[in-house]
């Protein structure tokens, strides 16, 4: 594996080199995660006699309750049934059987070729390392399966889902639902998971803001954490990026790896897992210091390399909590990885840094006398301007002439009579109208005007 090119880390370097090992150990390291998952699925299986006990639900509410609880309660049994259906489909379908044999033969040949150090394939002139070749082979295999058997696989999965829902509807659970704690129910477990994720994001934002943590995060792991994760079937490389919300580099020191090897056959699985992590060359000779002391020395001077320590050792936890800026990851209950809340030492340092940011800086203090002089001068000029300025005189207040109605001009008495007579005369004028001819005669009769009629009446 290629070097990460990281700087010197307290006398060591994060070079990511692995010791050369035989193929048997490599196969063990690859098979351990799959074996853990398989044994984990088998361990949560319920008795098959109970699994095949059916009763009819009395109401729709009971039916929905059965579905939500049975899908969680019998998840191991459902997984085994899905695998059995898939195997039956492979054995009864010649094309699927041929595809499986082809993939197995291709992977065997690829693994043999991939272990050859002289094999350096290139894509577009860019050489591929071992990890990239493995990833490319996985992508090609997945694409081949989807193209040749994607429809049948989807059909089998859909059929398995339909059968699981039907079984969950008509299985009473044999009265075992009382064994499930509230936090074990699917909805409550989902809510707790959401709360944990929010808490983890908040803690990581604190370390990013206060101590400058950034990706890829460095998780310094000791032997107790690796052993507990192996027993609890927790895949560290998969869970740490999900836990921290970003790319993470698992790191072990030479002292930690040597300690696991010295513990014998009981910890051989943990030693194989630690062998796959990046190795920190701490510079300590064998037996010079314990693994806990080695990890503590890597955190010297307030954790300058921004390590997140993963440990189950209570004494080492207390040491880590006393170091400002050192994150701590544990397995809660030995099963669930969580990030501890920042320690008191980290909170004190973060509060001190925040107060220093809000305090007056030295360059600001040097500018204070000049600013005060400028403020005093501005106040004096403003006072002089107020004294010299004259008040604007206001005239007599009156209504707005544009919004007032004009006054009427009163005429003399004589003129009023003449005006009245003229108005009367004007009112007596009428328009002159003519009658139309009646019966087509030639005689024309003019209608008397209104003025003539009025004169006759008078």
Short mmCIF file of C-alpha atoms in Angstrom, two decimals:
data_model
loop_
_atom_site.label_atom_id
_atom_site.label_comp_id
_atom_site.label_asym_id
_atom_site.label_seq_id
_atom_site.Cartn_x
_atom_site.Cartn_y
_atom_site.Cartn_z
CA UNK A 1 0.00 0.00 0.00
CA UNK A 2 1.25 3.47 -0.83
CA UNK A 3 2.50 5.88 1.80
CA UNK A 4 0.13 8.62 2.93
CA UNK A 5 2.91 11.17 3.05
CA UNK A 6 1.93 12.41 6.52
CA UNK A 7 4.41 14.48 8.55
CA UNK A 8 6.41 13.15 11.47
CA UNK A 9 4.17 12.26 14.39
CA UNK A 10 6.02 12.56 17.72
CA UNK A 11 9.00 10.55 16.62
CA UNK A 12 7.08 8.30 14.23
CA UNK A 13 5.39 8.54 10.87
CA UNK A 14 2.08 7.39 9.47
CA UNK A 15 3.44 5.48 6.52
CA UNK A 16 0.70 2.85 6.18
CA UNK A 17 3.11 0.01 5.38
CA UNK A 18 2.15 -3.58 6.12
CA UNK A 19 4.44 -6.44 6.84
CA UNK A 20 4.64 -9.11 4.19
CA UNK A 21 2.52 -12.09 5.20
CA UNK A 22 1.53 -15.42 3.76
CA UNK A 23 -1.68 -16.00 1.83
CA UNK A 24 -3.28 -17.96 4.66
CA UNK A 25 -3.21 -14.97 6.99
CA UNK A 26 -4.56 -12.69 4.26
CA UNK A 27 -7.45 -15.07 3.59
CA UNK A 28 -8.17 -15.16 7.32
CA UNK A 29 -8.22 -11.38 7.48
CA UNK A 30 -10.68 -11.24 4.56
CA UNK A 31 -12.87 -14.03 5.92
CA UNK A 32 -13.15 -12.74 9.51
CA UNK A 33 -15.71 -9.97 8.75
CA UNK A 34 -17.91 -12.35 6.74
CA UNK A 35 -17.73 -15.01 9.45
CA UNK A 36 -18.64 -12.44 12.09
CA UNK A 37 -21.70 -11.34 10.14
CA UNK A 38 -22.80 -14.93 9.51
CA UNK A 39 -22.43 -15.92 13.15
CA UNK A 40 -24.20 -12.73 14.19
CA UNK A 41 -27.17 -13.60 11.98
CA UNK A 42 -27.31 -17.16 13.31
CA UNK A 43 -27.08 -15.98 16.93
CA UNK A 44 -30.25 -13.87 16.67
CA UNK A 45 -32.34 -16.63 15.10
CA UNK A 46 -35.44 -17.78 16.99
CA UNK A 47 -36.61 -21.42 17.31
CA UNK A 48 -38.11 -22.73 14.10
CA UNK A 49 -41.02 -24.33 15.98
CA UNK A 50 -41.98 -20.91 17.24
CA UNK A 51 -41.33 -19.45 13.78
CA UNK A 52 -43.95 -21.74 12.20
CA UNK A 53 -46.71 -21.03 14.74
CA UNK A 54 -49.59 -19.21 13.04
CA UNK A 55 -52.72 -17.55 14.40
CA UNK A 56 -55.18 -15.18 12.82
CA UNK A 57 -55.01 -11.51 13.98
CA UNK A 58 -58.17 -10.31 15.74
CA UNK A 59 -58.06 -6.73 14.46
CA UNK A 60 -56.21 -4.42 12.10
CA UNK A 61 -54.40 -2.83 15.04
CA UNK A 62 -53.07 -6.20 16.18
CA UNK A 63 -52.04 -6.98 12.60
CA UNK A 64 -49.96 -3.79 12.27
CA UNK A 65 -48.40 -4.43 15.68
CA UNK A 66 -47.47 -7.97 14.68
CA UNK A 67 -45.85 -6.81 11.45
CA UNK A 68 -43.71 -4.15 13.14
CA UNK A 69 -42.55 -6.50 15.92
CA UNK A 70 -42.21 -9.77 14.00
CA UNK A 71 -40.05 -8.24 11.26
CA UNK A 72 -37.58 -7.26 13.98
CA UNK A 73 -38.04 -10.33 16.20
CA UNK A 74 -37.49 -12.89 13.42
CA UNK A 75 -34.94 -10.97 11.35
CA UNK A 76 -32.38 -13.78 11.60
CA UNK A 77 -34.89 -16.37 10.41
CA UNK A 78 -35.97 -14.15 7.52
CA UNK A 79 -32.35 -13.73 6.47
CA UNK A 80 -31.78 -17.48 6.41
CA UNK A 81 -34.98 -18.01 4.40
CA UNK A 82 -33.88 -15.41 1.84
CA UNK A 83 -30.48 -17.12 1.47
CA UNK A 84 -32.18 -20.51 1.01
CA UNK A 85 -34.46 -19.10 -1.70
CA UNK A 86 -31.44 -17.58 -3.45
CA UNK A 87 -29.54 -20.89 -3.33
CA UNK A 88 -32.54 -22.78 -4.69
CA UNK A 89 -32.79 -20.29 -7.52
CA UNK A 90 -29.08 -20.69 -8.32
CA UNK A 91 -29.23 -24.49 -8.27
CA UNK A 92 -32.36 -24.68 -10.43
CA UNK A 93 -31.24 -22.09 -12.99
CA UNK A 94 -28.37 -23.21 -15.27
CA UNK A 95 -27.43 -19.68 -16.27
CA UNK A 96 -27.19 -18.58 -12.64
CA UNK A 97 -25.11 -21.65 -11.75
CA UNK A 98 -22.76 -20.95 -14.65
CA UNK A 99 -22.46 -17.30 -13.57
CA UNK A 100 -21.54 -18.31 -10.01
CA UNK A 101 -18.88 -20.76 -11.21
CA UNK A 102 -17.49 -18.12 -13.56
CA UNK A 103 -17.25 -15.54 -10.78
CA UNK A 104 -15.58 -17.99 -8.38
CA UNK A 105 -12.99 -19.01 -10.97
CA UNK A 106 -12.34 -15.37 -11.92
CA UNK A 107 -11.81 -14.31 -8.31
CA UNK A 108 -9.47 -17.21 -7.56
CA UNK A 109 -7.34 -16.34 -10.59
CA UNK A 110 -7.45 -12.64 -9.73
CA UNK A 111 -6.35 -13.15 -6.11
CA UNK A 112 -3.43 -15.29 -7.22
CA UNK A 113 -2.39 -12.68 -9.77
CA UNK A 114 -3.00 -9.75 -7.42
CA UNK A 115 -0.53 -11.10 -4.86
CA UNK A 116 2.26 -10.96 -7.45
CA UNK A 117 4.42 -7.88 -6.68
CA UNK A 118 5.63 -7.71 -10.30
CA UNK A 119 2.11 -7.32 -11.71
CA UNK A 120 1.48 -3.63 -12.43
CA UNK A 121 -1.56 -3.15 -14.70
CA UNK A 122 -2.35 0.32 -15.97
CA UNK A 123 -5.53 2.12 -17.02
CA UNK A 124 -5.01 5.11 -19.28
CA UNK A 125 -1.31 5.17 -18.42
CA UNK A 126 -2.02 5.29 -14.66
CA UNK A 127 -0.69 2.29 -12.67
CA UNK A 128 -3.11 0.67 -10.21
CA UNK A 129 -2.09 -0.37 -6.73
CA UNK A 130 -3.41 -3.45 -4.97
CA UNK A 131 -6.44 -1.78 -3.40
CA UNK A 132 -7.46 -0.13 -6.65
CA UNK A 133 -7.22 -3.45 -8.51
CA UNK A 134 -9.42 -5.08 -5.88
CA UNK A 135 -11.97 -2.29 -6.19
CA UNK A 136 -11.98 -2.53 -10.00
CA UNK A 137 -12.55 -6.29 -9.86
CA UNK A 138 -15.45 -5.80 -7.43
CA UNK A 139 -17.08 -3.24 -9.72
CA UNK A 140 -16.72 -5.50 -12.77
CA UNK A 141 -18.18 -8.47 -10.89
CA UNK A 142 -21.13 -6.44 -9.63
CA UNK A 143 -21.86 -5.06 -13.09
CA UNK A 144 -21.71 -8.56 -14.58
CA UNK A 145 -24.16 -9.90 -11.99
CA UNK A 146 -26.59 -7.01 -12.56
CA UNK A 147 -26.49 -7.40 -16.33
CA UNK A 148 -26.88 -11.19 -16.46
CA UNK A 149 -29.04 -11.87 -13.41
CA UNK A 150 -30.28 -8.54 -12.07
CA UNK A 151 -33.95 -9.16 -12.86
CA UNK A 152 -34.00 -12.60 -11.25
CA UNK A 153 -32.25 -11.34 -8.12
CA UNK A 154 -34.78 -8.53 -7.74
CA UNK A 155 -37.59 -11.08 -8.19
CA UNK A 156 -36.19 -13.31 -5.46
CA UNK A 157 -35.74 -10.39 -3.07
CA UNK A 158 -39.28 -9.10 -3.70
CA UNK A 159 -40.70 -12.59 -3.17
CA UNK A 160 -38.76 -12.89 0.09
CA UNK A 161 -40.12 -9.55 1.27
CA UNK A 162 -43.72 -10.50 0.46
CA UNK A 163 -43.39 -13.84 2.28
CA UNK A 164 -41.81 -12.11 5.30
CA UNK A 165 -44.69 -9.62 5.59
CA UNK A 166 -47.26 -12.41 5.21
CA UNK A 167 -45.54 -14.48 7.88
CA UNK A 168 -45.29 -11.50 10.24
CA UNK A 169 -49.03 -10.92 9.85
CA UNK A 170 -50.11 -14.43 10.88
CA UNK A 171 -47.41 -15.25 13.45
CA UNK A 172 -48.24 -14.36 17.05
CA UNK A 173 -44.65 -14.42 18.24
CA UNK A 174 -45.54 -17.15 20.75
CA UNK A 175 -45.94 -14.50 23.46
CA UNK A 176 -42.25 -13.54 23.31
CA UNK A 177 -42.76 -9.84 22.62
CA UNK A 178 -42.41 -9.12 26.33
CA UNK A 179 -38.73 -10.03 26.02
CA UNK A 180 -38.16 -6.98 23.81
CA UNK A 181 -37.19 -3.88 25.74
CA UNK A 182 -38.61 -0.55 24.63
CA UNK A 183 -35.31 0.51 23.08
CA UNK A 184 -35.15 -2.79 21.13
CA UNK A 185 -38.35 -2.11 19.20
CA UNK A 186 -37.71 -0.88 15.65
CA UNK A 187 -39.22 2.60 16.02
CA UNK A 188 -37.60 3.33 19.39
CA UNK A 189 -34.27 1.95 18.22
CA UNK A 190 -34.47 4.21 15.17
CA UNK A 191 -35.19 7.26 17.37
CA UNK A 192 -32.25 6.45 19.65
CA UNK A 193 -29.99 6.04 16.63
CA UNK A 194 -31.03 9.48 15.33
CA UNK A 195 -30.32 11.06 18.73
CA UNK A 196 -26.89 9.43 18.88
CA UNK A 197 -26.03 10.67 15.40
CA UNK A 198 -27.02 14.24 16.32
CA UNK A 199 -24.89 14.05 19.46
CA UNK A 200 -21.91 12.72 17.49
CA UNK A 201 -22.19 15.50 14.90
CA UNK A 202 -22.31 18.10 17.67
CA UNK A 203 -19.18 16.68 19.33
CA UNK A 204 -17.28 16.60 16.03
CA UNK A 205 -18.27 20.22 15.29
CA UNK A 206 -16.85 21.15 18.69
CA UNK A 207 -13.50 19.51 17.92
CA UNK A 208 -13.42 21.03 14.44
CA UNK A 209 -14.15 24.54 15.72
CA UNK A 210 -12.08 24.53 18.90
CA UNK A 211 -9.10 22.34 17.91
CA UNK A 212 -9.09 22.35 14.10
CA UNK A 213 -9.93 18.69 13.46
CA UNK A 214 -10.35 17.89 9.76
CA UNK A 215 -10.62 14.91 7.44
CA UNK A 216 -9.22 12.37 7.29
CA UNK A 217 -9.66 11.89 11.03
CA UNK A 218 -7.05 9.79 12.84
CA UNK A 219 -8.38 7.11 15.18
CA UNK A 220 -5.63 5.81 17.49
CA UNK A 221 -6.78 2.31 18.49
CA UNK A 222 -5.52 0.09 21.30
CA UNK A 223 -5.76 -3.68 21.72
CA UNK A 224 -8.70 -3.63 24.15
CA UNK A 225 -10.90 -1.82 21.63
CA UNK A 226 -9.96 -4.20 18.78
CA UNK A 227 -10.64 -7.27 20.95
CA UNK A 228 -14.00 -5.92 22.18
CA UNK A 229 -15.03 -5.03 18.62
CA UNK A 230 -14.09 -8.52 17.42
CA UNK A 231 -16.18 -10.16 20.15
CA UNK A 232 -19.14 -7.84 19.47
CA UNK A 233 -18.84 -8.33 15.69
CA UNK A 234 -18.24 -4.61 15.06
CA UNK A 235 -16.33 -3.84 11.86
CA UNK A 236 -14.12 -0.93 12.90
CA UNK A 237 -13.14 0.24 9.41
CA UNK A 238 -16.80 0.44 8.39
CA UNK A 239 -18.21 1.96 11.58
CA UNK A 240 -15.65 4.71 12.30
CA UNK A 241 -16.38 6.78 9.14
CA UNK A 242 -20.12 6.53 9.86
CA UNK A 243 -19.54 7.49 13.49
CA UNK A 244 -17.32 10.50 12.78
CA UNK A 245 -19.11 11.62 9.62
CA UNK A 246 -16.07 11.59 7.34
CA UNK A 247 -13.03 9.71 6.10
CA UNK A 248 -11.13 8.07 8.96
CA UNK A 249 -7.72 6.45 9.18
CA UNK A 250 -7.42 3.65 11.80
CA UNK A 251 -3.97 3.83 13.40
CA UNK A 252 -2.12 1.45 15.74
CA UNK A 253 1.32 1.96 17.23
CA UNK A 254 4.11 -0.57 17.09
CA UNK A 255 3.69 -1.12 20.84
CA UNK A 256 -0.03 -1.95 20.46
CA UNK A 257 0.61 -4.41 17.65
CA UNK A 258 3.48 -6.07 19.50
CA UNK A 259 1.37 -6.37 22.65
CA UNK A 260 -1.39 -8.20 20.74
CA UNK A 261 1.13 -10.59 19.23
CA UNK A 262 2.69 -11.31 22.62
CA UNK A 263 -0.68 -12.20 24.17
CA UNK A 264 -0.78 -15.47 22.25
CA UNK A 265 -3.40 -17.45 20.38
CA UNK A 266 -6.35 -15.96 22.28
CA UNK A 267 -5.67 -12.59 20.65
CA UNK A 268 -4.45 -13.82 17.27
CA UNK A 269 -7.64 -12.57 15.56
CA UNK A 270 -7.15 -9.11 17.06
CA UNK A 271 -3.52 -9.13 15.92
CA UNK A 272 -4.57 -10.00 12.36
CA UNK A 273 -7.09 -7.13 12.37
CA UNK A 274 -4.50 -4.69 13.76
CA UNK A 275 -2.12 -5.77 11.05
CA UNK A 276 -4.46 -4.26 8.44
CA UNK A 277 -4.34 -0.78 10.00
CA UNK A 278 -1.81 1.96 9.42
CA UNK A 279 1.24 1.48 11.60
CA UNK A 280 2.60 4.37 13.64
CA UNK A 281 6.35 4.00 14.12
CA UNK A 282 6.61 5.25 17.67
CA UNK A 283 10.33 4.47 17.99
CA UNK A 284 10.00 2.42 21.19
CA UNK A 285 11.92 -0.80 21.54
CA UNK A 286 10.22 -4.01 22.62
CA UNK A 287 9.37 -3.90 26.31
CA UNK A 288 10.37 -0.26 26.70
CA UNK A 289 6.83 0.87 27.56
CA UNK A 290 3.31 -0.51 27.59
CA UNK A 291 0.73 0.13 24.88
CA UNK A 292 -1.18 2.55 27.15
CA UNK A 293 1.98 4.55 27.89
CA UNK A 294 2.82 4.64 24.18
CA UNK A 295 -0.62 6.04 23.31
CA UNK A 296 -0.35 8.61 26.10
CA UNK A 297 3.00 9.80 24.72
CA UNK A 298 1.43 10.32 21.29
CA UNK A 299 -0.98 12.79 22.93
CA UNK A 300 1.78 14.89 24.49
CA UNK A 301 1.65 18.69 24.12
CA UNK A 302 -2.17 18.84 23.93
CA UNK A 303 -2.63 16.33 21.10
CA UNK A 304 -1.04 18.28 18.21
CA UNK A 305 -1.83 15.54 15.67
CA UNK A 306 -5.58 15.57 16.50
CA UNK A 307 -6.01 11.93 17.51
CA UNK A 308 -9.30 10.33 18.52
CA UNK A 309 -8.41 7.52 20.93
CA UNK A 310 -10.41 4.27 20.76
CA UNK A 311 -10.04 2.23 23.94
CA UNK A 312 -11.91 0.13 26.48
CA UNK A 313 -9.20 0.52 29.13
CA UNK A 314 -10.64 2.60 32.02
CA UNK A 315 -7.22 3.76 33.24
CA UNK A 316 -6.26 4.91 29.75
CA UNK A 317 -9.59 6.72 29.41
CA UNK A 318 -8.80 8.82 32.48
CA UNK A 319 -5.43 9.75 31.00
CA UNK A 320 -7.02 10.74 27.69
CA UNK A 321 -9.66 12.88 29.43
CA UNK A 322 -6.91 14.96 31.04
CA UNK A 323 -5.48 15.90 27.61
CA UNK A 324 -7.19 18.95 26.01
CA UNK A 325 -8.41 18.28 22.48
CA UNK A 326 -8.17 14.48 22.68
CA UNK A 327 -11.38 12.76 21.58
CA UNK A 328 -12.44 9.46 23.11
CA UNK A 329 -14.35 6.65 21.37
CA UNK A 330 -15.67 3.66 23.32
CA UNK A 331 -17.98 0.69 22.76
CA UNK A 332 -21.07 1.44 24.83
CA UNK A 333 -22.19 -1.79 26.45
CA UNK A 334 -19.38 -3.45 24.54
CA UNK A 335 -21.41 -3.27 21.32
CA UNK A 336 -22.31 0.25 20.15
CA UNK A 337 -19.43 2.63 19.24
CA UNK A 338 -20.01 6.16 20.57
CA UNK A 339 -18.01 9.37 20.96
CA UNK A 340 -17.78 10.64 24.50
CA UNK A 341 -18.71 14.24 25.22
CA UNK A 342 -15.70 16.60 25.39
CA UNK A 343 -13.85 16.39 28.70
CA UNK A 344 -13.58 19.23 31.23
CA UNK A 345 -10.00 19.92 30.13
CA UNK A 346 -11.12 20.35 26.51
CA UNK A 347 -14.04 22.56 27.54
CA UNK A 348 -11.76 24.82 29.63
CA UNK A 349 -9.28 25.26 26.80
CA UNK A 350 -12.08 25.96 24.30
CA UNK A 351 -13.65 28.55 26.64
CA UNK A 352 -10.27 30.21 27.14
CA UNK A 353 -9.71 30.42 23.39
CA UNK A 354 -13.17 31.93 22.92
CA UNK A 355 -12.52 34.57 25.58
CA UNK A 356 -9.21 35.44 23.95
CA UNK A 357 -10.97 35.91 20.63
CA UNK A 358 -13.51 38.27 22.16
CA UNK A 359 -10.94 40.26 24.18
CA UNK A 360 -9.26 43.44 22.87
CA UNK A 361 -6.23 42.57 20.77
CA UNK A 362 -2.82 44.24 21.16
CA UNK A 363 -3.05 46.04 17.82
CA UNK A 364 -6.49 47.31 18.82
CA UNK A 365 -5.10 48.69 22.09
CA UNK A 366 -2.46 50.65 20.19
CA UNK A 367 -5.21 52.27 18.10
CA UNK A 368 -7.39 53.24 21.09
CA UNK A 369 -5.74 56.66 21.87
CA UNK A 370 -6.06 57.76 18.25
CA UNK A 371 -9.69 56.65 18.12
CA UNK A 372 -10.47 58.51 21.35
CA UNK A 373 -8.89 61.72 20.02
CA UNK A 374 -10.90 61.45 16.81
CA UNK A 375 -14.12 60.87 18.77
CA UNK A 376 -13.45 63.90 21.02
CA UNK A 377 -12.71 66.10 17.99
CA UNK A 378 -15.91 64.95 16.26
CA UNK A 379 -17.97 65.72 19.39
CA UNK A 380 -16.44 69.21 19.68
CA UNK A 381 -17.18 69.99 16.04
CA UNK A 382 -20.75 68.77 16.44
CA UNK A 383 -21.23 71.05 19.50
CA UNK A 384 -19.94 74.11 17.62
CA UNK A 385 -22.23 73.36 14.71
CA UNK A 386 -25.23 73.20 17.04
CA UNK A 387 -24.39 76.59 18.61
CA UNK A 388 -23.84 78.43 15.32
CA UNK A 389 -26.87 77.04 13.60
CA UNK A 390 -29.93 79.36 13.71
CA UNK A 391 -33.39 78.27 14.37
CA UNK A 392 -35.69 78.47 11.40
CA UNK A 393 -38.52 80.94 12.00
CA UNK A 394 -41.96 79.66 11.50
CA UNK A 395 -44.60 82.04 10.06
CA UNK A 396 -48.24 82.27 11.13
CA UNK A 397 -50.04 79.03 10.70
CA UNK A 398 -52.87 79.01 8.16
CA UNK A 399 -54.77 76.38 6.27
CA UNK A 400 -53.43 75.12 3.00
CA UNK A 401 -54.70 77.47 0.28
CA UNK A 402 -54.82 74.67 -2.26
CA UNK A 403 -57.24 72.66 -0.15
CA UNK A 404 -59.58 75.58 0.67
CA UNK A 405 -62.64 76.65 -1.31
CA UNK A 406 -62.48 80.14 -2.83
CA UNK A 407 -64.65 82.83 -1.28
CA UNK A 408 -67.62 84.21 -3.22
CA UNK A 409 -67.43 87.90 -4.19
CA UNK A 410 -70.61 89.80 -3.07
CA UNK A 411 -71.93 92.28 -5.69
CA UNK A 412 -73.72 95.66 -4.85
CA UNK A 413 -77.54 95.73 -4.37
CA UNK A 414 -78.38 97.28 -7.81
CA UNK A 415 -76.24 94.85 -9.64
CA UNK A 416 -77.90 91.99 -7.78
CA UNK A 417 -81.37 93.00 -9.19
CA UNK A 418 -80.04 93.28 -12.75
CA UNK A 419 -78.34 89.96 -12.43
CA UNK A 420 -81.55 88.40 -11.14
CA UNK A 421 -83.56 89.80 -14.06
CA UNK A 422 -81.01 88.56 -16.56
CA UNK A 423 -81.19 85.14 -15.00
CA UNK A 424 -84.99 85.14 -15.22
CA UNK A 425 -84.91 86.22 -18.87
CA UNK A 426 -82.40 83.56 -19.65
CA UNK A 427 -84.55 80.95 -18.00
CA UNK A 428 -87.59 81.95 -20.16
CA UNK A 429 -85.84 81.18 -23.43
CA UNK A 430 -87.01 77.98 -25.09
CA UNK A 431 -85.86 76.20 -28.14
CA UNK A 432 -88.09 76.52 -31.15
CA UNK A 433 -89.63 73.35 -32.48
CA UNK A 434 -91.86 72.60 -35.49
CA UNK A 435 -94.55 70.05 -36.01
CA UNK A 436 -94.17 67.59 -38.81
CA UNK A 437 -96.65 67.41 -41.67
CA UNK A 438 -99.80 65.47 -40.93
CA UNK A 439 -101.35 63.25 -43.56
CA UNK A 440 -99.02 64.50 -46.27
CA UNK A 441 -100.86 67.90 -46.55
CA UNK A 442 -99.18 71.00 -47.79
CA UNK A 443 -100.42 73.15 -44.95
CA UNK A 444 -97.83 73.87 -42.37
CA UNK A 445 -98.78 74.73 -38.88
CA UNK A 446 -96.17 76.18 -36.75
CA UNK A 447 -96.29 75.48 -33.05
CA UNK A 448 -96.38 78.63 -30.96
CA UNK A 449 -93.21 79.27 -29.19
CA UNK A 450 -92.98 79.09 -25.46
CA UNK A 451 -92.32 82.83 -25.24
CA UNK A 452 -95.54 83.67 -27.15
CA UNK A 453 -97.58 81.36 -24.95
CA UNK A 454 -96.25 82.97 -21.83
CA UNK A 455 -97.01 86.44 -23.21
CA UNK A 456 -100.60 85.44 -24.03
CA UNK A 457 -101.15 84.08 -20.54
CA UNK A 458 -99.92 87.29 -18.99
#
